[in-house]
mmCIF file of C-alpha atoms in Angstrom:
data_model
loop_
_atom_site.group_PDB
_atom_site.id
_atom_site.type_symbol
_atom_site.label_atom_id
_atom_site.label_comp_id
_atom_site.label_asym_id
_atom_site.label_seq_id
_atom_site.Cartn_x
_atom_site.Cartn_y
_atom_site.Cartn_z
ATOM 1 C CA SER R 1 67.146 94.464 -12.708
ATOM 2 C CA SER R 2 66.365 94.281 -9.002
ATOM 3 C CA TYR R 3 69.962 95.264 -8.283
ATOM 4 C CA TYR R 4 70.842 94.768 -4.612
ATOM 5 C CA GLY R 5 67.290 93.604 -3.946
ATOM 6 C CA ALA R 6 67.796 90.309 -5.774
ATOM 7 C CA LEU R 7 70.158 89.019 -3.076
ATOM 8 C CA SER R 8 69.040 91.111 -0.089
ATOM 9 C CA CYS R 9 65.231 91.040 -0.432
ATOM 10 C CA HIS R 10 65.143 94.781 0.204
ATOM 11 C CA HIS R 11 63.872 97.484 -2.128
ATOM 12 C CA SER R 12 67.244 99.073 -2.830
ATOM 13 C CA PRO R 13 67.876 99.797 -6.521
ATOM 14 C CA GLU R 14 70.531 102.479 -6.017
ATOM 15 C CA LYS R 15 72.135 101.970 -2.605
ATOM 16 C CA PRO R 16 72.211 98.734 -0.609
ATOM 17 C CA ALA R 17 69.861 98.680 2.367
ATOM 18 C CA ALA R 18 71.269 95.521 3.950
ATOM 19 C CA ALA R 19 73.793 92.738 3.510
ATOM 20 C CA THR R 20 73.176 90.399 0.580
ATOM 21 C CA LEU R 21 73.028 86.614 0.759
ATOM 22 C CA ASP R 22 76.487 86.063 -0.728
ATOM 23 C CA CYS R 23 78.202 88.414 1.723
ATOM 24 C CA LEU R 24 76.427 86.792 4.665
ATOM 25 C CA LEU R 25 77.638 83.393 3.441
ATOM 26 C CA GLY R 26 81.147 84.820 3.181
ATOM 27 C CA GLN R 27 81.017 85.677 6.884
ATOM 28 C CA LEU R 28 79.996 82.104 7.690
ATOM 29 C CA ASN R 29 82.693 80.502 5.518
ATOM 30 C CA PRO R 30 85.895 82.495 6.122
ATOM 31 C CA ALA R 31 88.886 82.304 3.781
ATOM 32 C CA PRO R 32 91.628 84.766 2.727
ATOM 33 C CA PHE R 33 89.016 86.400 0.488
ATOM 34 C CA LYS R 34 85.683 86.212 2.333
ATOM 35 C CA ASN R 35 83.928 87.011 -0.942
ATOM 36 C CA TYR R 36 84.999 87.490 -4.528
ATOM 37 C CA GLY R 37 82.956 88.697 -7.470
ATOM 38 C CA PHE R 38 83.337 88.701 -11.257
ATOM 39 C CA ALA R 39 81.409 91.002 -13.593
ATOM 40 C CA PRO R 40 82.022 91.948 -17.243
ATOM 41 C CA ASN R 41 81.477 95.615 -16.332
ATOM 42 C CA GLY R 42 80.063 98.015 -13.772
ATOM 43 C CA HIS R 43 80.382 101.474 -12.242
ATOM 44 C CA SER R 44 83.894 102.437 -11.226
ATOM 45 C CA ILE R 45 82.743 103.875 -7.894
ATOM 46 C CA GLY R 46 80.298 102.348 -5.417
ATOM 47 C CA ASN R 47 76.607 103.224 -5.156
ATOM 48 C CA ASN R 48 76.087 103.891 -8.865
ATOM 49 C CA TYR R 49 78.774 106.518 -9.402
ATOM 50 C CA GLY R 50 81.542 106.878 -11.947
ATOM 51 C CA PRO R 51 81.734 105.711 -15.562
ATOM 52 C CA ILE R 52 80.930 102.168 -16.695
ATOM 53 C CA VAL R 53 84.236 100.310 -17.069
ATOM 54 C CA GLN R 54 85.353 96.747 -17.748
ATOM 55 C CA ASP R 55 89.078 96.662 -16.978
ATOM 56 C CA THR R 56 89.278 97.026 -13.201
ATOM 57 C CA ALA R 57 87.280 96.617 -9.993
ATOM 58 C CA VAL R 58 83.638 97.626 -10.517
ATOM 59 C CA PHE R 59 80.373 97.971 -8.640
ATOM 60 C CA PRO R 60 77.534 96.245 -10.559
ATOM 61 C CA LYS R 61 74.980 96.975 -7.788
ATOM 62 C CA ILE R 62 74.417 93.336 -6.857
ATOM 63 C CA SER R 63 76.259 92.476 -3.635
ATOM 64 C CA ALA R 64 76.732 94.376 -0.377
ATOM 65 C CA TYR R 65 78.434 93.820 2.961
ATOM 66 C CA GLY R 66 75.729 95.888 4.645
ATOM 67 C CA GLN R 67 73.790 99.134 4.391
ATOM 68 C CA ASN R 68 75.557 101.596 2.052
ATOM 69 C CA SER R 69 78.490 99.187 1.778
ATOM 70 C CA PRO R 70 78.566 97.760 -1.780
ATOM 71 C CA MET R 71 80.872 94.869 -2.630
ATOM 72 C CA PRO R 72 83.247 95.383 -5.564
ATOM 73 C CA TYR R 73 83.517 92.830 -8.364
ATOM 74 C CA GLN R 74 86.520 92.372 -10.666
ATOM 75 C CA ALA R 75 85.928 92.956 -14.373
ATOM 76 C CA SER R 76 89.476 92.182 -15.528
ATOM 77 C CA ALA R 77 90.393 88.498 -15.619
ATOM 78 C CA GLU R 78 94.088 89.429 -15.720
ATOM 79 C CA LYS R 79 93.851 91.584 -12.605
ATOM 80 C CA ALA R 80 91.794 88.933 -10.841
ATOM 81 C CA TYR R 81 94.454 86.337 -11.678
ATOM 82 C CA ARG R 82 97.195 88.511 -10.198
ATOM 83 C CA GLU R 83 95.142 89.346 -7.119
ATOM 84 C CA LEU R 84 94.134 85.748 -6.426
ATOM 85 C CA PHE R 85 97.252 83.808 -7.452
ATOM 86 C CA GLY R 86 100.032 86.365 -7.889
ATOM 87 C CA SER R 87 101.347 86.089 -4.323
ATOM 88 C CA ALA R 88 102.962 82.733 -5.146
ATOM 89 C CA LEU R 89 103.874 83.126 -8.826
ATOM 90 C CA ASP R 90 106.688 84.675 -10.841
ATOM 91 C CA LEU R 91 104.742 87.063 -13.064
ATOM 92 C CA LYS R 92 105.861 89.996 -15.165
ATOM 93 C CA ASN R 93 103.290 92.151 -13.382
ATOM 94 C CA GLY R 94 101.605 91.531 -10.054
ATOM 95 C CA GLY R 95 103.680 88.501 -9.045
ATOM 96 C CA LYS R 96 105.212 87.517 -5.729
ATOM 97 C CA ASN R 97 107.839 90.286 -5.845
ATOM 98 C CA GLU R 98 105.134 92.938 -6.123
ATOM 99 C CA PHE R 99 103.180 91.109 -3.417
ATOM 100 C CA ALA R 100 106.195 91.337 -1.080
ATOM 101 C CA LEU R 101 106.529 95.058 -1.795
ATOM 102 C CA GLN R 102 102.840 95.565 -1.055
ATOM 103 C CA THR R 103 103.222 93.736 2.257
ATOM 104 C CA ASN R 104 106.177 95.922 3.224
ATOM 105 C CA LEU R 105 104.184 99.020 2.293
ATOM 106 C CA LEU R 106 101.276 97.885 4.465
ATOM 107 C CA ASP R 107 103.634 97.427 7.399
ATOM 108 C CA PHE R 108 105.022 100.933 6.886
ATOM 109 C CA LEU R 109 101.560 102.493 6.597
ATOM 110 C CA SER R 110 100.351 100.663 9.686
ATOM 111 C CA LYS R 111 103.315 101.831 11.786
ATOM 112 C CA ASP R 112 103.028 105.378 10.457
ATOM 113 C CA THR R 113 99.299 105.460 11.205
ATOM 114 C CA LYS R 114 99.872 104.279 14.775
ATOM 115 C CA ARG R 115 102.563 106.939 15.237
ATOM 116 C CA LEU R 116 100.242 109.654 13.943
ATOM 117 C CA ALA R 117 97.381 108.420 16.132
ATOM 118 C CA SER R 118 99.370 109.217 19.256
ATOM 119 C CA GLN R 119 99.648 112.868 18.204
ATOM 120 C CA ILE R 120 96.057 113.787 17.384
ATOM 121 C CA SER R 121 92.718 114.230 19.166
ATOM 122 C CA GLN R 122 90.406 111.366 20.107
ATOM 123 C CA GLU R 123 87.901 112.359 17.409
ATOM 124 C CA GLU R 124 90.544 112.365 14.684
ATOM 125 C CA ARG R 125 92.018 109.149 16.063
ATOM 126 C CA GLU R 126 88.700 107.354 15.588
ATOM 127 C CA LYS R 127 88.708 108.327 11.908
ATOM 128 C CA LEU R 128 92.280 107.116 11.568
ATOM 129 C CA ASP R 129 91.355 103.786 13.147
ATOM 130 C CA HIS R 130 89.255 102.951 10.077
ATOM 131 C CA TYR R 131 92.350 103.213 7.889
ATOM 132 C CA LEU R 132 94.428 101.232 10.354
ATOM 133 C CA ASN R 133 91.843 98.442 10.486
ATOM 134 C CA ALA R 134 91.823 98.282 6.678
ATOM 135 C CA PHE R 135 95.633 98.055 6.505
ATOM 136 C CA GLU R 136 95.746 95.349 9.156
ATOM 137 C CA SER R 137 92.930 93.384 7.514
ATOM 138 C CA VAL R 138 94.785 93.246 4.188
ATOM 139 C CA ARG R 139 98.027 92.424 6.019
ATOM 140 C CA ALA R 140 96.338 89.499 7.784
ATOM 141 C CA ARG R 141 95.039 88.239 4.440
ATOM 142 C CA ASN R 142 98.541 88.473 2.988
ATOM 143 C CA ASP R 143 99.846 86.322 5.848
ATOM 144 C CA GLN R 144 97.242 83.696 4.965
ATOM 145 C CA LEU R 145 98.262 83.809 1.302
ATOM 146 C CA VAL R 146 101.933 83.316 2.225
ATOM 147 C CA SER R 147 101.019 80.176 4.177
ATOM 148 C CA MET R 148 99.163 78.850 1.096
ATOM 149 C CA GLN R 149 101.863 79.478 -1.516
ATOM 150 C CA GLU R 150 102.498 75.828 -2.352
ATOM 151 C CA LYS R 151 98.780 75.140 -2.795
ATOM 152 C CA ILE R 152 98.363 78.293 -4.881
ATOM 153 C CA ARG R 153 101.205 77.282 -7.222
ATOM 154 C CA LYS R 154 99.731 73.799 -7.579
ATOM 155 C CA ASN R 155 96.220 74.942 -8.510
ATOM 156 C CA ALA R 156 96.805 78.213 -10.365
ATOM 157 C CA PRO R 157 95.469 77.998 -13.941
ATOM 158 C CA GLU R 158 97.753 78.847 -16.833
ATOM 159 C CA LEU R 159 97.735 82.551 -17.680
ATOM 160 C CA THR R 160 96.801 82.438 -21.381
ATOM 161 C CA SER R 161 95.847 85.050 -23.967
ATOM 162 C CA GLN R 162 92.185 84.382 -23.129
ATOM 163 C CA TYR R 163 92.682 86.380 -19.920
ATOM 164 C CA SER R 164 93.186 89.527 -21.984
ATOM 165 C CA SER R 165 90.516 88.702 -24.579
ATOM 166 C CA THR R 166 87.861 91.328 -25.248
ATOM 167 C CA VAL R 167 85.450 88.703 -26.630
ATOM 168 C CA PHE R 168 82.514 88.673 -24.237
ATOM 169 C CA THR R 169 82.054 84.898 -24.063
ATOM 170 C CA ASP R 170 85.800 84.388 -23.542
ATOM 171 C CA ARG R 171 85.719 86.747 -20.589
ATOM 172 C CA VAL R 172 82.777 85.019 -18.926
ATOM 173 C CA SER R 173 84.296 81.572 -19.511
ATOM 174 C CA THR R 174 87.537 82.756 -17.904
ATOM 175 C CA PHE R 175 85.619 83.998 -14.870
ATOM 176 C CA PHE R 176 84.309 80.468 -14.361
ATOM 177 C CA ASP R 177 87.816 78.994 -14.745
ATOM 178 C CA LEU R 178 89.088 81.390 -12.086
ATOM 179 C CA THR R 179 86.141 80.464 -9.889
ATOM 180 C CA ALA R 180 86.974 76.759 -10.020
ATOM 181 C CA ALA R 181 90.665 77.327 -9.311
ATOM 182 C CA SER R 182 89.950 79.752 -6.452
ATOM 183 C CA LEU R 183 87.496 77.404 -4.749
ATOM 184 C CA ILE R 184 89.764 74.375 -5.152
ATOM 185 C CA THR R 185 92.737 76.307 -3.769
ATOM 186 C CA GLY R 186 90.709 77.598 -0.814
ATOM 187 C CA LEU R 187 91.295 81.264 -1.608
ATOM 188 C CA THR R 188 87.602 81.922 -1.071
ATOM 189 C CA ASN R 189 84.471 79.924 -0.321
ATOM 190 C CA VAL R 190 81.924 82.306 -1.842
ATOM 191 C CA ILE R 191 82.073 83.679 -5.394
ATOM 192 C CA SER R 192 79.435 85.722 -7.220
ATOM 193 C CA ILE R 193 79.389 85.995 -11.017
ATOM 194 C CA ARG R 194 77.395 88.494 -13.025
ATOM 195 C CA ALA R 195 77.125 86.555 -16.279
ATOM 196 C CA ASP R 196 75.850 89.402 -18.487
ATOM 197 C CA TRP R 197 73.885 92.664 -18.472
ATOM 198 C CA LEU R 198 71.322 94.483 -20.603
ATOM 199 C CA SER R 199 73.753 96.042 -23.086
ATOM 200 C CA ALA R 200 75.792 92.836 -23.552
ATOM 201 C CA LYS R 201 75.994 91.537 -27.132
ATOM 202 C CA TYR R 202 76.828 87.888 -27.781
ATOM 203 C CA ALA R 203 78.742 88.381 -31.034
ATOM 204 C CA THR R 204 80.084 84.818 -30.758
ATOM 205 C CA PHE R 205 76.554 83.542 -31.378
ATOM 206 C CA GLY R 206 75.779 85.971 -34.195
ATOM 207 C CA PHE R 207 74.180 88.672 -32.025
ATOM 208 C CA LYS R 208 76.774 91.326 -32.852
ATOM 209 C CA ASN R 209 74.292 94.190 -33.085
ATOM 210 C CA THR R 210 71.548 92.736 -30.887
ATOM 211 C CA SER R 211 71.844 93.309 -27.144
ATOM 212 C CA VAL R 212 70.314 91.353 -24.287
ATOM 213 C CA HIS R 213 67.957 94.308 -23.844
ATOM 214 C CA ASP R 214 66.914 94.078 -27.506
ATOM 215 C CA ILE R 215 66.240 90.366 -27.117
ATOM 216 C CA GLY R 216 64.131 91.126 -24.043
ATOM 217 C CA HIS R 217 61.976 93.351 -26.260
ATOM 218 C CA ASN R 218 61.531 90.595 -28.856
ATOM 219 C CA LYS R 219 63.919 91.984 -31.453
ATOM 220 C CA ILE R 220 65.105 89.475 -34.070
ATOM 221 C CA THR R 221 68.862 88.866 -33.817
ATOM 222 C CA ASP R 222 71.344 89.638 -36.589
ATOM 223 C CA ASN R 223 71.296 85.997 -37.663
ATOM 224 C CA GLY R 224 67.506 85.698 -37.650
ATOM 225 C CA LEU R 225 66.762 84.125 -34.272
ATOM 226 C CA LYS R 226 63.550 84.994 -32.481
ATOM 227 C CA SER R 227 63.723 86.208 -28.889
ATOM 228 C CA ALA R 228 62.903 82.831 -27.316
ATOM 229 C CA GLU R 229 65.502 81.087 -29.494
ATOM 230 C CA ALA R 230 68.158 83.660 -28.639
ATOM 231 C CA ARG R 231 67.397 83.316 -24.939
ATOM 232 C CA ASP R 232 67.877 79.549 -25.246
ATOM 233 C CA VAL R 233 71.308 80.065 -26.832
ATOM 234 C CA ILE R 234 72.369 82.420 -24.043
ATOM 235 C CA ARG R 235 71.036 80.173 -21.286
ATOM 236 C CA LYS R 236 72.790 77.159 -22.798
ATOM 237 C CA PHE R 237 76.088 79.030 -22.764
ATOM 238 C CA GLN R 238 75.625 79.972 -19.115
ATOM 239 C CA ILE R 239 74.497 76.484 -18.117
ATOM 240 C CA ASP R 240 77.494 75.009 -19.958
ATOM 241 C CA GLN R 241 79.777 77.169 -17.798
ATOM 242 C CA ILE R 242 78.042 75.920 -14.663
ATOM 243 C CA ALA R 243 78.341 72.315 -15.873
ATOM 244 C CA LYS R 244 82.065 72.840 -16.505
ATOM 245 C CA LEU R 245 82.496 74.262 -13.003
ATOM 246 C CA ALA R 246 80.538 71.391 -11.454
ATOM 247 C CA THR R 247 82.652 68.832 -13.343
ATOM 248 C CA GLN R 248 85.871 70.437 -12.093
ATOM 249 C CA LEU R 249 84.643 70.432 -8.493
ATOM 250 C CA LYS R 250 83.376 66.859 -8.759
ATOM 251 C CA ALA R 251 86.884 65.717 -9.728
ATOM 252 C CA VAL R 252 88.323 66.911 -6.392
ATOM 253 C CA PRO R 253 87.944 64.464 -3.457
ATOM 254 C CA GLU R 254 86.815 66.135 -0.244
ATOM 255 C CA GLY R 255 85.797 64.401 2.970
ATOM 256 C CA ASP R 256 83.572 61.411 2.226
ATOM 257 C CA GLY R 257 82.684 62.720 -1.227
ATOM 258 C CA THR R 258 83.779 65.424 -3.618
ATOM 259 C CA MET R 259 84.101 69.169 -3.535
ATOM 260 C CA LEU R 260 80.850 69.454 -5.485
ATOM 261 C CA ASP R 261 79.068 67.720 -2.606
ATOM 262 C CA ASN R 262 80.171 70.554 -0.349
ATOM 263 C CA THR R 263 79.665 73.391 -2.837
ATOM 264 C CA MET R 264 76.273 74.811 -3.748
ATOM 265 C CA ILE R 265 76.037 76.486 -7.163
ATOM 266 C CA ILE R 266 72.984 78.767 -7.401
ATOM 267 C CA TYR R 267 71.842 80.070 -10.810
ATOM 268 C CA LEU R 268 69.233 82.829 -10.897
ATOM 269 C CA SER R 269 68.100 85.920 -12.731
ATOM 270 C CA ASP R 270 68.517 89.281 -11.038
ATOM 271 C CA THR R 271 64.995 90.291 -11.983
ATOM 272 C CA GLY R 272 62.587 87.377 -11.642
ATOM 273 C CA GLU R 273 60.594 85.675 -14.355
ATOM 274 C CA ALA R 274 60.577 88.201 -17.223
ATOM 275 C CA HIS R 275 62.434 91.061 -18.886
ATOM 276 C CA HIS R 276 60.080 93.544 -17.232
ATOM 277 C CA SER R 277 59.340 91.398 -14.235
ATOM 278 C CA ARG R 278 56.659 91.786 -11.598
ATOM 279 C CA ARG R 279 58.850 89.544 -9.416
ATOM 280 C CA LYS R 280 55.929 87.354 -8.430
ATOM 281 C CA GLU R 281 57.776 84.321 -9.758
ATOM 282 C CA TRP R 282 61.517 83.757 -9.441
ATOM 283 C CA PRO R 283 63.095 80.555 -10.778
ATOM 284 C CA PHE R 284 66.322 79.114 -9.332
ATOM 285 C CA ILE R 285 68.563 76.208 -10.290
ATOM 286 C CA ILE R 286 70.674 74.660 -7.528
ATOM 287 C CA VAL R 287 73.545 72.314 -8.406
ATOM 288 C CA GLY R 288 75.613 70.280 -5.952
ATOM 289 C CA GLY R 289 75.654 70.905 -2.234
ATOM 290 C CA ARG R 290 74.655 67.418 -1.089
ATOM 291 C CA GLY R 291 76.780 67.994 2.012
ATOM 292 C CA HIS R 292 74.534 70.896 3.018
ATOM 293 C CA LYS R 293 71.500 70.184 5.139
ATOM 294 C CA MET R 294 69.078 70.684 2.275
ATOM 295 C CA LYS R 295 66.993 68.279 0.201
ATOM 296 C CA THR R 296 67.737 69.642 -3.271
ATOM 297 C CA ALA R 297 69.194 66.796 -5.357
ATOM 298 C CA GLY R 298 67.001 65.643 -8.251
ATOM 299 C CA ARG R 299 63.985 67.676 -7.182
ATOM 300 C CA TYR R 300 61.649 70.157 -8.845
ATOM 301 C CA LEU R 301 59.664 72.408 -6.520
ATOM 302 C CA ARG R 302 56.999 74.927 -7.480
ATOM 303 C CA TYR R 303 55.107 76.882 -4.861
ATOM 304 C CA PRO R 304 51.571 78.351 -5.138
ATOM 305 C CA LYS R 305 51.211 81.650 -6.966
ATOM 306 C CA TYR R 306 51.680 85.044 -5.362
ATOM 307 C CA GLY R 307 49.161 85.657 -2.588
ATOM 308 C CA GLN R 308 47.786 82.112 -2.561
ATOM 309 C CA SER R 309 47.871 79.865 0.479
ATOM 310 C CA GLY R 310 51.236 78.117 0.699
ATOM 311 C CA HIS R 311 53.043 80.785 -1.329
ATOM 312 C CA LYS R 312 56.683 81.340 -0.332
ATOM 313 C CA THR R 313 59.248 83.991 -1.212
ATOM 314 C CA ILE R 314 62.908 84.013 -2.181
ATOM 315 C CA GLY R 315 63.479 85.290 1.358
ATOM 316 C CA ASN R 316 62.352 81.880 2.592
ATOM 317 C CA LEU R 317 64.849 80.209 0.259
ATOM 318 C CA TYR R 318 67.699 82.460 1.398
ATOM 319 C CA ASN R 319 66.747 81.805 5.011
ATOM 320 C CA THR R 320 66.964 78.077 4.254
ATOM 321 C CA ILE R 321 70.399 78.386 2.634
ATOM 322 C CA LEU R 322 71.745 80.466 5.524
ATOM 323 C CA GLN R 323 70.419 78.080 8.154
ATOM 324 C CA ALA R 324 71.907 75.104 6.278
ATOM 325 C CA SER R 325 75.228 76.955 6.282
ATOM 326 C CA GLY R 326 75.259 77.412 10.038
ATOM 327 C CA ALA R 327 73.634 80.820 10.468
ATOM 328 C CA PRO R 328 71.377 81.439 13.467
ATOM 329 C CA ILE R 329 67.700 80.743 12.877
ATOM 330 C CA ARG R 330 65.767 83.890 11.972
ATOM 331 C CA ASP R 331 62.059 84.558 11.509
ATOM 332 C CA HIS R 332 62.486 85.999 8.042
ATOM 333 C CA PHE R 333 65.099 87.217 5.589
ATOM 334 C CA GLY R 334 64.909 90.719 4.178
ATOM 335 C CA GLN R 335 62.015 93.114 3.837
ATOM 336 C CA LEU R 336 58.518 91.710 4.292
ATOM 337 C CA ASP R 337 55.811 92.257 1.660
ATOM 338 C CA ASN R 338 52.811 93.998 3.245
ATOM 339 C CA LYS R 339 50.527 92.457 0.626
ATOM 340 C CA LEU R 340 51.437 89.014 1.983
ATOM 341 C CA LYS R 341 50.854 89.833 5.658
ATOM 342 C CA ASP R 342 48.157 87.145 5.943
ATOM 343 C CA LEU R 343 50.560 84.375 4.869
ATOM 344 C CA ASP R 344 53.020 82.554 7.094
ATOM 345 C CA LEU R 345 56.399 83.448 5.615
ATOM 346 C CA ARG R 346 58.473 82.726 8.690
ATOM 347 C CA GLY R 347 61.552 80.558 8.773
ATOM 348 C CA PRO R 348 63.129 78.286 6.157
ATOM 349 C CA LEU R 349 61.378 76.111 3.570
ATOM 350 C CA SER R 350 60.326 72.884 5.277
ATOM 351 C CA ASP R 351 60.354 71.136 1.877
ATOM 352 C CA LEU R 352 64.136 71.616 1.706
ATOM 353 C CA THR R 353 65.299 71.295 5.305
ATOM 354 C CA LEU R 354 66.562 68.034 6.761
#
């Protein structure tokens, strides 16, 4: 894996060196949740600390708000449901009653923090301000959620037994269902999904004792599939989830088209073109987003190989996506490759810009 580097274009396998693409897009497209992430598992504490868990917020080392500021993902579909939709629903746990209690607690903590701030030194007050800003940020988000309660109730998916399933494919499928509902409701405009990881085992497809890592090293699966065949099965499952999401978004009218026209779905590996990648090739699939200022629909683009004239990097692609989303024009995105110093890697991809 390239970890944070896949979305930041910085060499940062352990700690993030800069903001990642998804978090930058979240700043450009504000909503109650600027960003939201789903991952089947991850470290329980940021920057690669704590045990690997799959039933709470986790840090899979993919997204970051900035240097040394990793973005948490949610590994529990049930907890994500309560966090995203619970403010407007009558639930046994995490429903609107608990939401109201949380809001009251935030008000109390905010007032108590302000009271304490008036009694301490300037240096200590600056530390306390970080807590106060966090309380007030969550409180402001809660106010937004209250104003959206009718829309949340209308679009909230049914909370079924699949949300507590431990079957890997069920969990990933549920993440995509939550993604569709969250986007349609307007709870967030940017969602990141970690679809699997090296130790994941697709038991649903007969790979009960064969992990993604094993498949990457050409191990035959339990049911006799070769590595390439197993990869095809996994990719089909992931593409099917994307197709389902696209279909749901296409069914929602928005502006002069549909929600899919205004939503860009980006499918990529976190490590380039191979299991042990040299990262000199990096395939992407882009679905939807016709409303963005990019020429992507129905096209296949392949740039010259690494180091050759005309070669471009994923930093150029990210620069293009950011510019199409309203970000200021920048010379380059991320860390430059010294071995490519003789190539012009400035700006967005002219093949995709309108």
